[in-house]
mmCIF file of C-alpha atoms and ligand atoms in Angstrom:
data_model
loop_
_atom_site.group_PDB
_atom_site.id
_atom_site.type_symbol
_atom_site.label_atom_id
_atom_site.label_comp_id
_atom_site.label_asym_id
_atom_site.label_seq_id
_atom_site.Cartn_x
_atom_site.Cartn_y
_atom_site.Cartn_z
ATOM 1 C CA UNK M 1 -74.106 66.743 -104.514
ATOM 2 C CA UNK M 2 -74.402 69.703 -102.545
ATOM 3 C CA UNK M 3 -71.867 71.491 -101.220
ATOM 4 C CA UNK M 4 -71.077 71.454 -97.244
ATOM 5 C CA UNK M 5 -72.437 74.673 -96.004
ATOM 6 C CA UNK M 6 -71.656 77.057 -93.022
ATOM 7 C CA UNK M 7 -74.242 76.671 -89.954
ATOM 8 C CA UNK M 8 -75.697 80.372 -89.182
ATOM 9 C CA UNK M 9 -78.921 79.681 -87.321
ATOM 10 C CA UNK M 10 -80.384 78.096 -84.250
ATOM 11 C CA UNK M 11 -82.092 75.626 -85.790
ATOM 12 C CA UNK M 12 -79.786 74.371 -87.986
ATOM 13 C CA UNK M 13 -77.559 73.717 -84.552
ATOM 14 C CA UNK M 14 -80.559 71.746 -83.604
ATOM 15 C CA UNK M 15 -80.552 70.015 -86.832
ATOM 16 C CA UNK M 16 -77.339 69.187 -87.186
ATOM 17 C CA UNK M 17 -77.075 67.477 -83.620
ATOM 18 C CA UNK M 18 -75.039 70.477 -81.813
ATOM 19 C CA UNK M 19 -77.670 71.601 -79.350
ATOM 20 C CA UNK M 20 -80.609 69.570 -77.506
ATOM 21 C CA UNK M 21 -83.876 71.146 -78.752
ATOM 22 C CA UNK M 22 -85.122 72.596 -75.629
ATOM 23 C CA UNK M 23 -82.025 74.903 -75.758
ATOM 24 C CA UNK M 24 -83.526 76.237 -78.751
ATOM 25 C CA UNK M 25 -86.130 79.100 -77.654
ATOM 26 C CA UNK M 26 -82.887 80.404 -75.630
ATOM 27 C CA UNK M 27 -80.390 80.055 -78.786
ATOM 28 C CA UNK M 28 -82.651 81.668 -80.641
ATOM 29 C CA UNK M 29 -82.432 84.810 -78.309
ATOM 30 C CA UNK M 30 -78.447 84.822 -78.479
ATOM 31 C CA UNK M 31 -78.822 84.840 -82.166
ATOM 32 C CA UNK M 32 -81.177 87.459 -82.044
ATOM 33 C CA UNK M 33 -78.431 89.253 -80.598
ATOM 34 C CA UNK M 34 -74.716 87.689 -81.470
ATOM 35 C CA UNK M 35 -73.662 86.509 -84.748
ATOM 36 C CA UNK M 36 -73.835 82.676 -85.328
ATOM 37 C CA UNK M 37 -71.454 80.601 -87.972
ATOM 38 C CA UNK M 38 -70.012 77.296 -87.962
ATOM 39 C CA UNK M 39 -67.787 76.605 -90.596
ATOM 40 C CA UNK M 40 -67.821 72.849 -91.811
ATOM 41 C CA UNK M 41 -64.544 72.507 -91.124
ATOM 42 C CA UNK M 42 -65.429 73.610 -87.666
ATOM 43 C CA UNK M 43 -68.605 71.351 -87.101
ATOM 44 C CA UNK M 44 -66.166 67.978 -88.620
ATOM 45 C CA UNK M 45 -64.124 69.214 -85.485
ATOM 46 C CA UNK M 46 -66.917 68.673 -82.908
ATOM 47 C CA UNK M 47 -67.109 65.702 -80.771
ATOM 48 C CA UNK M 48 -70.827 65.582 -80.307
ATOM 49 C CA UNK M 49 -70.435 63.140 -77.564
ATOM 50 C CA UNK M 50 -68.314 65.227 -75.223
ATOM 51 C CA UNK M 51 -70.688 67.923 -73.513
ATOM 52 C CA UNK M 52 -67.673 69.744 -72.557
ATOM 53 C CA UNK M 53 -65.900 69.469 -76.002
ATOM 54 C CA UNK M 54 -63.716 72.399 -76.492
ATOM 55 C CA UNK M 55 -64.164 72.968 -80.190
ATOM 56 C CA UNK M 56 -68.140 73.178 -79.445
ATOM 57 C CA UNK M 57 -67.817 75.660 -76.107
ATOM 58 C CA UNK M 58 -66.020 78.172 -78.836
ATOM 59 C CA UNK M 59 -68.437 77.867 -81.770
ATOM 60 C CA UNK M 60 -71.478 76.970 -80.064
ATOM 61 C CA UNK M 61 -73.824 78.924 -78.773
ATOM 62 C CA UNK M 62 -74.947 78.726 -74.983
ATOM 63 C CA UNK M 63 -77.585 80.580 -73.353
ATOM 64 C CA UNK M 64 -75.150 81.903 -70.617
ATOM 65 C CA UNK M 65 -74.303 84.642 -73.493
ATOM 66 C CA UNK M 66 -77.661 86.166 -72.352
ATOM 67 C CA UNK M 67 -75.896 87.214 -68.850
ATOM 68 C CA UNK M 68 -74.080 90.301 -69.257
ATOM 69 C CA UNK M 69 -72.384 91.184 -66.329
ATOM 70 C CA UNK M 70 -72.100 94.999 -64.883
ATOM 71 C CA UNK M 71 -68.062 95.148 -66.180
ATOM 72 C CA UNK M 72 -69.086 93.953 -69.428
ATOM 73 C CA UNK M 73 -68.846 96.645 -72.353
ATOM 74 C CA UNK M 74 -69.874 96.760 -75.613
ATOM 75 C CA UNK M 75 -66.759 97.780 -76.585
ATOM 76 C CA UNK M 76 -64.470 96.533 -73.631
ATOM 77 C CA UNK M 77 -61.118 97.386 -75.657
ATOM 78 C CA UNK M 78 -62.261 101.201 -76.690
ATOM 79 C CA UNK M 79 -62.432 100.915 -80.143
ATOM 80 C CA UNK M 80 -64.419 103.786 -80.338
ATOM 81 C CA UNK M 81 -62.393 106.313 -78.520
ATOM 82 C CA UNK M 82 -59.046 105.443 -80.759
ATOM 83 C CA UNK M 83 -60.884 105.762 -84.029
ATOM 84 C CA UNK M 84 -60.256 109.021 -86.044
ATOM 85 C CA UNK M 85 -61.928 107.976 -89.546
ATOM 86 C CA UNK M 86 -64.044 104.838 -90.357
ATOM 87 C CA UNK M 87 -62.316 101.588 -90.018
ATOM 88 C CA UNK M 88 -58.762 102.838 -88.117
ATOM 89 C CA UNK M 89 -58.240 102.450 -84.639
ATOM 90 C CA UNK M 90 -55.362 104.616 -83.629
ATOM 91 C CA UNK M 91 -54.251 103.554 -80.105
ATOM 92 C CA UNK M 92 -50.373 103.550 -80.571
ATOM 93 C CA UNK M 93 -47.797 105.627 -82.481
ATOM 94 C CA UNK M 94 -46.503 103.651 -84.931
ATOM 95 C CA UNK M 95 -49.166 101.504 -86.005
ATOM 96 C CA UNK M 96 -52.946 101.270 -86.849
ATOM 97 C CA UNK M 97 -55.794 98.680 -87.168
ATOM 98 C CA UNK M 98 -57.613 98.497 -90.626
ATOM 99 C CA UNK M 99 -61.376 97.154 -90.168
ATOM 100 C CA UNK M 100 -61.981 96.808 -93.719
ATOM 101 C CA UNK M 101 -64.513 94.063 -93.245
ATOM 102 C CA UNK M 102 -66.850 93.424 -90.147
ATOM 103 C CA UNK M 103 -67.615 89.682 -91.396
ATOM 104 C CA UNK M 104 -65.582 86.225 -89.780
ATOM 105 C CA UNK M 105 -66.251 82.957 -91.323
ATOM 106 C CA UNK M 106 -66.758 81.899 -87.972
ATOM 107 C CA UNK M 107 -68.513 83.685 -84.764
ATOM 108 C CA UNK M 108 -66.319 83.117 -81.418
ATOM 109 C CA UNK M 109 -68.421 83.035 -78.712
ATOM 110 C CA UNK M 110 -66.360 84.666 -76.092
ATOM 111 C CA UNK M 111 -65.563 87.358 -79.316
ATOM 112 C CA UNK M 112 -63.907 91.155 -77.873
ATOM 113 C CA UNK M 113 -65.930 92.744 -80.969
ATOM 114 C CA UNK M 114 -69.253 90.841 -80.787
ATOM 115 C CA UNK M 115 -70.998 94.218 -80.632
ATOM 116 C CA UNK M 116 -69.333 95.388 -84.081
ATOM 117 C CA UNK M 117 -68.924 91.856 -85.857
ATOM 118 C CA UNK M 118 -71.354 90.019 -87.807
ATOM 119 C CA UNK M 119 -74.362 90.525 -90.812
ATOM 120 C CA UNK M 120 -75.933 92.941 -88.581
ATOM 121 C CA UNK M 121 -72.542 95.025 -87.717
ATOM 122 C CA UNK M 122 -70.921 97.655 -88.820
ATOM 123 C CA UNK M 123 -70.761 95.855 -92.460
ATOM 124 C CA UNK M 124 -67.950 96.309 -95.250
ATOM 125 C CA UNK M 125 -65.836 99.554 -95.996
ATOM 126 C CA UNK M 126 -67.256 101.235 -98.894
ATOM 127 C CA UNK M 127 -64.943 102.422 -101.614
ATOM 128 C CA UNK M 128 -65.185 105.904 -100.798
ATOM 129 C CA UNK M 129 -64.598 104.851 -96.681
ATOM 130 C CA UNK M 130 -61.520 102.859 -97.650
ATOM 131 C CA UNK M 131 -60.538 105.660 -99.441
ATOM 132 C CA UNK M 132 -60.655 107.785 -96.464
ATOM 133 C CA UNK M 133 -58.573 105.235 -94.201
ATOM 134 C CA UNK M 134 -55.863 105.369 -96.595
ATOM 135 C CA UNK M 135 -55.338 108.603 -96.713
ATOM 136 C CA UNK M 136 -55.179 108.782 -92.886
ATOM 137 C CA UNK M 137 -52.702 106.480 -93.277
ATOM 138 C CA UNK M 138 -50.927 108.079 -96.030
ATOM 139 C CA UNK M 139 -50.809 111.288 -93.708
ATOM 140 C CA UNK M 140 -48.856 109.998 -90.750
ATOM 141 C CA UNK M 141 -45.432 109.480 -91.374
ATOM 142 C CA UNK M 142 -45.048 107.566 -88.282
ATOM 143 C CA UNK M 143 -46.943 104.872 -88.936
ATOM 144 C CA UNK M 144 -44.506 101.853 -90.071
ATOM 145 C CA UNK M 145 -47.087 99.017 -89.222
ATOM 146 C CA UNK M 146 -50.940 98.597 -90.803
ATOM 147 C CA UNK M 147 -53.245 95.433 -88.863
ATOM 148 C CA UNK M 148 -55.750 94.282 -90.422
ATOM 149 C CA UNK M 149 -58.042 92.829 -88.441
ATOM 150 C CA UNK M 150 -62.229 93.222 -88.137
ATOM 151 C CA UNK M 151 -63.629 91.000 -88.903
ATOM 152 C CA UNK M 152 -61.081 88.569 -90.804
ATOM 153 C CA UNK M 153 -59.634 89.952 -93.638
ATOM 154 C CA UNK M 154 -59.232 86.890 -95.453
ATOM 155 C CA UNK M 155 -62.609 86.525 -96.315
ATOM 156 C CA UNK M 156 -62.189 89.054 -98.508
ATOM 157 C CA UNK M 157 -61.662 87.885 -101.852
ATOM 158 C CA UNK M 158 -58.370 88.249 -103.433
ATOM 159 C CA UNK M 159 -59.239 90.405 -105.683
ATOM 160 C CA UNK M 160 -60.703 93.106 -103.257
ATOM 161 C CA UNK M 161 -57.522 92.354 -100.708
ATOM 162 C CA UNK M 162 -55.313 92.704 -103.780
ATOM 163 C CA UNK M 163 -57.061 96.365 -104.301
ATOM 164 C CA UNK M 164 -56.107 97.380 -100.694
ATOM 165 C CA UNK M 165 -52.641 95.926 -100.934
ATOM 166 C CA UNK M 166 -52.213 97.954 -103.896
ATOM 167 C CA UNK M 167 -53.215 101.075 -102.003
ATOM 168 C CA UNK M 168 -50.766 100.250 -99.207
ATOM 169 C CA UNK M 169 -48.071 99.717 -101.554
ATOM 170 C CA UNK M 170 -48.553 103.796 -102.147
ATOM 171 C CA UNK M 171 -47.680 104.655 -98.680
ATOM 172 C CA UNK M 172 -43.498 104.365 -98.485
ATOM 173 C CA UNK M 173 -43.725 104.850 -94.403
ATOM 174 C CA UNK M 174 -45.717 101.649 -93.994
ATOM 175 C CA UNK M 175 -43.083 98.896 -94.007
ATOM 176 C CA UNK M 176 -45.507 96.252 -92.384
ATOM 177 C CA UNK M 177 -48.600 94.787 -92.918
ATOM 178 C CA UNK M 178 -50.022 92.268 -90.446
ATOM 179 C CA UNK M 179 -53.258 90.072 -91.082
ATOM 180 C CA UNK M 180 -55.041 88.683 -87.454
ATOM 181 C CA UNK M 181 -56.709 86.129 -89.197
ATOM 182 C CA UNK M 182 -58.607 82.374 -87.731
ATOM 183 C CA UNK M 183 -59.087 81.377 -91.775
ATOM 184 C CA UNK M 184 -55.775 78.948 -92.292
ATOM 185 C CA UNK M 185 -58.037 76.688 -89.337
ATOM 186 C CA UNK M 186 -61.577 77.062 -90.023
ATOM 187 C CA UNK M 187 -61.928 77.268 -93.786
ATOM 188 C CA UNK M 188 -57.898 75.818 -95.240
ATOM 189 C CA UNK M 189 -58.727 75.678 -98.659
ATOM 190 C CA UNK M 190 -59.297 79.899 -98.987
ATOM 191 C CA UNK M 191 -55.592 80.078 -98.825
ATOM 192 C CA UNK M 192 -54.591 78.811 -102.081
ATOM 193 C CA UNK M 193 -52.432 80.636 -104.892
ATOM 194 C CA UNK M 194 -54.827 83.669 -105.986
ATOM 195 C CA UNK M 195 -55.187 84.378 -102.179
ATOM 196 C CA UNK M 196 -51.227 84.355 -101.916
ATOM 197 C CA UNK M 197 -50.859 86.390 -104.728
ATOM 198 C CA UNK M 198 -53.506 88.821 -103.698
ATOM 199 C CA UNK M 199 -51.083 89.088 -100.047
ATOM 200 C CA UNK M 200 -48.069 89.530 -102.582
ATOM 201 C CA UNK M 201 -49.901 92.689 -103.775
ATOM 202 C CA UNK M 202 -48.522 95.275 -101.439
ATOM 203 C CA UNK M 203 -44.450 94.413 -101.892
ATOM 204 C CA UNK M 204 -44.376 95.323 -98.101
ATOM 205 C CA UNK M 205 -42.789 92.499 -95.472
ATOM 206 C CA UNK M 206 -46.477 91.093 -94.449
ATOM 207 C CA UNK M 207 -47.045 88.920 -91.273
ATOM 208 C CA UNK M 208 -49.953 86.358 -90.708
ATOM 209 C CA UNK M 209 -51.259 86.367 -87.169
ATOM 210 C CA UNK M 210 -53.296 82.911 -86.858
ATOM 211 C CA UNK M 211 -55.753 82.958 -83.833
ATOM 212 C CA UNK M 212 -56.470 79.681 -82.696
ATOM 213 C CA UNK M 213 -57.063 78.358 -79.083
ATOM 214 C CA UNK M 214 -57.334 74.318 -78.851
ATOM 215 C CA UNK M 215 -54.237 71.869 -80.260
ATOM 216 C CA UNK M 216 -57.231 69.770 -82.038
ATOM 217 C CA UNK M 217 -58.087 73.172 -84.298
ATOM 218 C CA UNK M 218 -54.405 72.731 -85.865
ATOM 219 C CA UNK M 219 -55.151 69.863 -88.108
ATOM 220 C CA UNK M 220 -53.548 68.715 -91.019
ATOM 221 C CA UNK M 221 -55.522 70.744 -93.318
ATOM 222 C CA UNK M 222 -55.019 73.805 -91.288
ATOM 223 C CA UNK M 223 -51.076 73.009 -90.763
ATOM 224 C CA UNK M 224 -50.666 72.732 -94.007
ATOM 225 C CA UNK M 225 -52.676 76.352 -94.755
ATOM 226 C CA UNK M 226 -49.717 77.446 -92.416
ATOM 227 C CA UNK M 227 -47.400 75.852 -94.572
ATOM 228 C CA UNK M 228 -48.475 77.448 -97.923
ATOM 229 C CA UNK M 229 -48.406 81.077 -96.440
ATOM 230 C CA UNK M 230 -44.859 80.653 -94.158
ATOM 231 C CA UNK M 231 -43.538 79.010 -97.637
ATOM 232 C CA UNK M 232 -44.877 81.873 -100.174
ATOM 233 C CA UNK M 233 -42.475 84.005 -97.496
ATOM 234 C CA UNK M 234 -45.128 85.282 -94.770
ATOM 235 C CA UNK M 235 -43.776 85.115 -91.334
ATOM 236 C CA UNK M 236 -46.542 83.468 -88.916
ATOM 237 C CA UNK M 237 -47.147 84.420 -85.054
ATOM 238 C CA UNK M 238 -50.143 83.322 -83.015
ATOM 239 C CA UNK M 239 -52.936 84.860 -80.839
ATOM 240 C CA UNK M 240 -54.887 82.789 -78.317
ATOM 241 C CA UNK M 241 -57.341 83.730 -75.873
ATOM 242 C CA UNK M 242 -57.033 81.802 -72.683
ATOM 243 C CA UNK M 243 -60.608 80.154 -72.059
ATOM 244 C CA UNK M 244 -62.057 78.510 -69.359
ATOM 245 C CA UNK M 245 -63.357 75.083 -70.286
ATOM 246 C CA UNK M 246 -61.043 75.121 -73.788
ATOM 247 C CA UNK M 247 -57.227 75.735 -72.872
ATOM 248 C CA UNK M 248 -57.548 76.713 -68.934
ATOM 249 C CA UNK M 249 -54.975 73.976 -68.429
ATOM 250 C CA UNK M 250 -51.549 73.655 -68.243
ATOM 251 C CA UNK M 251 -50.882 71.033 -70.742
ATOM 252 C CA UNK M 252 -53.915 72.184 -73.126
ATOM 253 C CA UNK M 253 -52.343 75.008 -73.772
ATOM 254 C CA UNK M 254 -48.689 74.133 -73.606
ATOM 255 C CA UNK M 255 -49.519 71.469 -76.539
ATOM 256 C CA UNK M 256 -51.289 74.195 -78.520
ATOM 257 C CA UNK M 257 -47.958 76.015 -78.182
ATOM 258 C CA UNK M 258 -45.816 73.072 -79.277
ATOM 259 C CA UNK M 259 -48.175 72.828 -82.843
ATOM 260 C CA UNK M 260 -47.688 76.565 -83.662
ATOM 261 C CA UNK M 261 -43.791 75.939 -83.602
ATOM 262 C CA UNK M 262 -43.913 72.655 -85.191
ATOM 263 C CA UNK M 263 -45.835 74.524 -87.705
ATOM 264 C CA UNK M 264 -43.508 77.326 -88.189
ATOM 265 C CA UNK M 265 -45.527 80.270 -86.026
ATOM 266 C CA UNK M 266 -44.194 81.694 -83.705
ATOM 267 C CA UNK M 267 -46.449 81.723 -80.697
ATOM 268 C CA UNK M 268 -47.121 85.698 -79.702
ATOM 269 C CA UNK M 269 -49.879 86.680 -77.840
ATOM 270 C CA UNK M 270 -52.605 84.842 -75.012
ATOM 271 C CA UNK M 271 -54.973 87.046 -74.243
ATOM 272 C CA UNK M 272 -56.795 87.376 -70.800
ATOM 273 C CA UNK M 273 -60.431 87.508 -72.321
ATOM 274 C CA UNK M 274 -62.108 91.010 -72.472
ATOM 275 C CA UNK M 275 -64.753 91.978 -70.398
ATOM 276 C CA UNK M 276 -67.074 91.825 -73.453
ATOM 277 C CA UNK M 277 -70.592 91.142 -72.997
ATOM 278 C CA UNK M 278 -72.210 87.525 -72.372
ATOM 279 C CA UNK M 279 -68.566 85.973 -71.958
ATOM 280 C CA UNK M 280 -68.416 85.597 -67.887
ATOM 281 C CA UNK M 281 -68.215 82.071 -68.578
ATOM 282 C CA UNK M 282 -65.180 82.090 -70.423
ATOM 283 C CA UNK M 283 -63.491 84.535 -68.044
ATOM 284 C CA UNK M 284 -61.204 83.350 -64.956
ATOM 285 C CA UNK M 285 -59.126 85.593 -62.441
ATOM 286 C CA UNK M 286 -55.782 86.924 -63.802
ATOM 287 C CA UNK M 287 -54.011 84.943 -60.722
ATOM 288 C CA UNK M 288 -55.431 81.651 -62.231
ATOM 289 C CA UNK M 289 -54.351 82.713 -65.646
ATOM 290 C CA UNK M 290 -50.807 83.636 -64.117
ATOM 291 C CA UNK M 291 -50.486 80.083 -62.555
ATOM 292 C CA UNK M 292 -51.354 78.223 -65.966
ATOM 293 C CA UNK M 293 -48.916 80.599 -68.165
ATOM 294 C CA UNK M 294 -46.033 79.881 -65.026
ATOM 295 C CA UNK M 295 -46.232 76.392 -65.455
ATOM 296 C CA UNK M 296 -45.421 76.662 -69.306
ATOM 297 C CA UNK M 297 -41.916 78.058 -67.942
ATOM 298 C CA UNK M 298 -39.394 75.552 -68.321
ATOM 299 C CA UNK M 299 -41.316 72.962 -68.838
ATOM 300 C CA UNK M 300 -41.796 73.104 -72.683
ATOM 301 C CA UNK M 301 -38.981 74.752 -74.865
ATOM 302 C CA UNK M 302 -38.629 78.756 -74.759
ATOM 303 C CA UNK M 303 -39.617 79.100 -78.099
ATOM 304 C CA UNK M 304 -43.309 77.951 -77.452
ATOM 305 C CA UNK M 305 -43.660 80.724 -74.462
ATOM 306 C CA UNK M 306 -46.422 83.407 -75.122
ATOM 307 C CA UNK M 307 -46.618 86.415 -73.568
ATOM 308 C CA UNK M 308 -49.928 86.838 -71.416
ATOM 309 C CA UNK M 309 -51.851 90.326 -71.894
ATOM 310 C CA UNK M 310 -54.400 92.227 -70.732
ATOM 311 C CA UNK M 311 -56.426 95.048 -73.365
ATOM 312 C CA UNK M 312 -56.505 97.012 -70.253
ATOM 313 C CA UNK M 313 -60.783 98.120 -70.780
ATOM 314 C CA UNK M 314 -61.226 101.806 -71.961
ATOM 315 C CA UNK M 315 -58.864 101.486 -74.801
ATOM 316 C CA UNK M 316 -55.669 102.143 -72.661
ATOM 317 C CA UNK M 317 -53.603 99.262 -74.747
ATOM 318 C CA UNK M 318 -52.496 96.192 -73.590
ATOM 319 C CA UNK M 319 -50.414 95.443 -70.355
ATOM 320 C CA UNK M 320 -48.348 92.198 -69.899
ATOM 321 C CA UNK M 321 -49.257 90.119 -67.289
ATOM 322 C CA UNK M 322 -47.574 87.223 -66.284
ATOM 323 C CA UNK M 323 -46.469 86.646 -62.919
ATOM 324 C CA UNK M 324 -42.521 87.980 -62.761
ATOM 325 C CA UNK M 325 -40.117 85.799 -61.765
ATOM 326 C CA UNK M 326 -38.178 88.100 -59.712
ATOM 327 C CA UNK M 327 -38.542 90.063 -56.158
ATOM 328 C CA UNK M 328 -36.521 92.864 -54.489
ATOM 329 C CA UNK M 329 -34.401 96.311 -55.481
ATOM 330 C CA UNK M 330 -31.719 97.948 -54.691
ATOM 331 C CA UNK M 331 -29.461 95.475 -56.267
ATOM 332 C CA UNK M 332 -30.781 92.586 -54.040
ATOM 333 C CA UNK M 333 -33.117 90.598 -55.652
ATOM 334 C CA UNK M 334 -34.828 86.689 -55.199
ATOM 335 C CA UNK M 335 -35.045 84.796 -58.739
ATOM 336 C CA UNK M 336 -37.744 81.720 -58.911
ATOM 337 C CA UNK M 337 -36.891 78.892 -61.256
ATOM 338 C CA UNK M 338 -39.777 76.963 -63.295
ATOM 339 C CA UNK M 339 -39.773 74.550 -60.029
ATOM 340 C CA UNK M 340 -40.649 77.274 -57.628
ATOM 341 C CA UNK M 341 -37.756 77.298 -55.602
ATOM 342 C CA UNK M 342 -36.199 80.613 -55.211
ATOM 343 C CA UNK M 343 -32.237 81.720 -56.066
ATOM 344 C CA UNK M 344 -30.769 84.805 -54.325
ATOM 345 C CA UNK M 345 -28.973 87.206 -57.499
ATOM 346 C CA UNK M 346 -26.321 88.017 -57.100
ATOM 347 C CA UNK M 347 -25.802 84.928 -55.013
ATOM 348 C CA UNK M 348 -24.439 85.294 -51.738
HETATM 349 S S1 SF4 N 401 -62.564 85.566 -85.680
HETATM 350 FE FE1 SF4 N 401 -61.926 87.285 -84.328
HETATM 351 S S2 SF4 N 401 -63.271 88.994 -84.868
HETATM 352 FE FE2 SF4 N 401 -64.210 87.122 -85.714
HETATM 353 S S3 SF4 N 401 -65.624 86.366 -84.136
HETATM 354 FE FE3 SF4 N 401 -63.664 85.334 -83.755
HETATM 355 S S4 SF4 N 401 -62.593 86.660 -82.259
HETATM 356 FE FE4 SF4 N 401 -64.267 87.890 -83.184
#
């Protein structure tokens, strides 16, 4: 029997039921330009019946992607601009992004790197180029945390993560090393033992982030991925990307939140989505956003509260943006609960 395969082209969406044929000619042209993969954990999760299905709208292709707005940028976080050697992004003091790999098992469709991610991006770090990051690394004493991120770096096989765990155990001012990482939900089985030792490598304290954006991605399988890594000692926190037509809703999302902390991860980030290119139809206005994070407030426990952010474009970091829930100065101020009704502090 042959072995359940990734789906990386057009056609084989057309083959395997995901997209109506006459879509093809205009798939084909978004895969001539973004990166296309389907892991079959990922198709299993499609409801083929539901147009709208949210698992689909992420994985699947839609010819919308060939719209790229005037705000869109092929780099809408500035990448670029914060990246003194190959592979490190340098935006903030004490802590750096490590591309070492520019491959996902899966392509997102609304993804802030599409430009850079993908067989035809910037590819692998060569031995030499890893080299190179390290010693950056190695030469700033203030850098206490190392990301790595890409690309996901746990398709790397253990042995090659193992190799740049080893060379971050070398560096005593790095005291953190944080994986962003979608693997634990769309391909389970890649975290077993050798990929646990491999994370072990390093001796530093090491933190998963999963990235995951629909309650239905956290299945059993995927829960239980969680459960290996937060049992082998990793802490877990979670990144989500607030999407129109996946988790633009109140109690979407607020459910999502509720199986990160039932699964021992902490949620962390939801991202507005960047203004990357082709992804207008993901995007909504930061007021809607606001009104969908408020109405997680108080209504589902405090430990399942994100914090909403926005990679402010040109590669000026990231802002939080939730609406605040409290008005005035001078030692005057007006308090909303989760209800909406408003509380004078100090009261009168
Ligand atoms: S896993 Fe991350 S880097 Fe890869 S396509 Fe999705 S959003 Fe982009």
């Amino acid at each position: 029997m042959t072995a359940a395969r990734s789906l990386k082209a057009a056609d084989d969406l057309v083959s395997a039921g995901l997209i109506e044929p006459e879509k093809l000619a205009s798939i084909r042209a978004v895969a001539d330009r973004y990166a296309i993969a389907l892991t079959p954990t990922v198709v299993s999760l499609i409801d083929r019946m539901d147009r709208q299905d949210p698992i689909a709208r992420q994985f699947v292709p839609d010819p919308a992607e060939l719209l790229t707005t005037p705000d869109e940028h092929a780099d809408p976080i500035g990448d670029q601009a914060h990246s003194p050697v190959k592979g490190v992004v340098h935006r903030y003091p004490d802590r750096v992004l490590l591309k070492a790999v520019h491959i996902c098992p899966v392509y997102c469709r609304f993804c802030f790197r599409r430009e850079m991610v993908g067989p035809q991006g910037d590819g692998t770090l060569a031995p030499d180029e890893l080299s190179a990051a390290l010693a950056y690394i190695r030469g700033r004493p203030e850098i206490w945390e190392v990301i790595l991120t890409g690309g996901d770096p746990l398709v790397l096989s253990p042995r090659r993560l193992a190799a740049i765990m080893r060379g971050l155990a070398e560096i005593p001012h790095v005291k953190i090393v944080r994986f962003h990482t979608r693997v634990p939900v769309v391909e389970p089985d890649r975290i077993d033992a050798s990929m646990i030792a491999a994370l072990k490598e390093s001796g530093k304290v090491v933190y998963i982030a999963l990235h995951a954006n629909h309650p239905r991605e956290m299945t059993d399988a995927a829960r239980a991925a969680c459960a290996r890594l937060v049992d082998a000692g990793f802490p877990m926190v979670s990144q989500t990307v607030l999407l129109r037509g996946v988790n633009d809703d109140p109690t979407v999302l607020g459910d999502l939140m509720k199986c990160f902390v039932e699964t021992r991860i902490k949620p962390y980030y939801l991202h507005h989505p960047d203004l990357a290119p082709g992804t207008g139809h993901f995007r909504m206005d930061i007021a809607e956003g606001q009104r969908i994070v408020s109405a997680l407030r108080g209504n589902i426990s405090g430990l399942c509260q994100p914090t909403y952010v926005l990679d402010i474009p040109g590669g000026h970091g990231k802002a939080v943006i939730g609406e605040s829930a409290v008005r005035g100065d001078g030692g005057c101020y007006s308090v909303s609960d989760f209800r909406g009704e408003e509380h004078a502090y100090p009261p009168k």
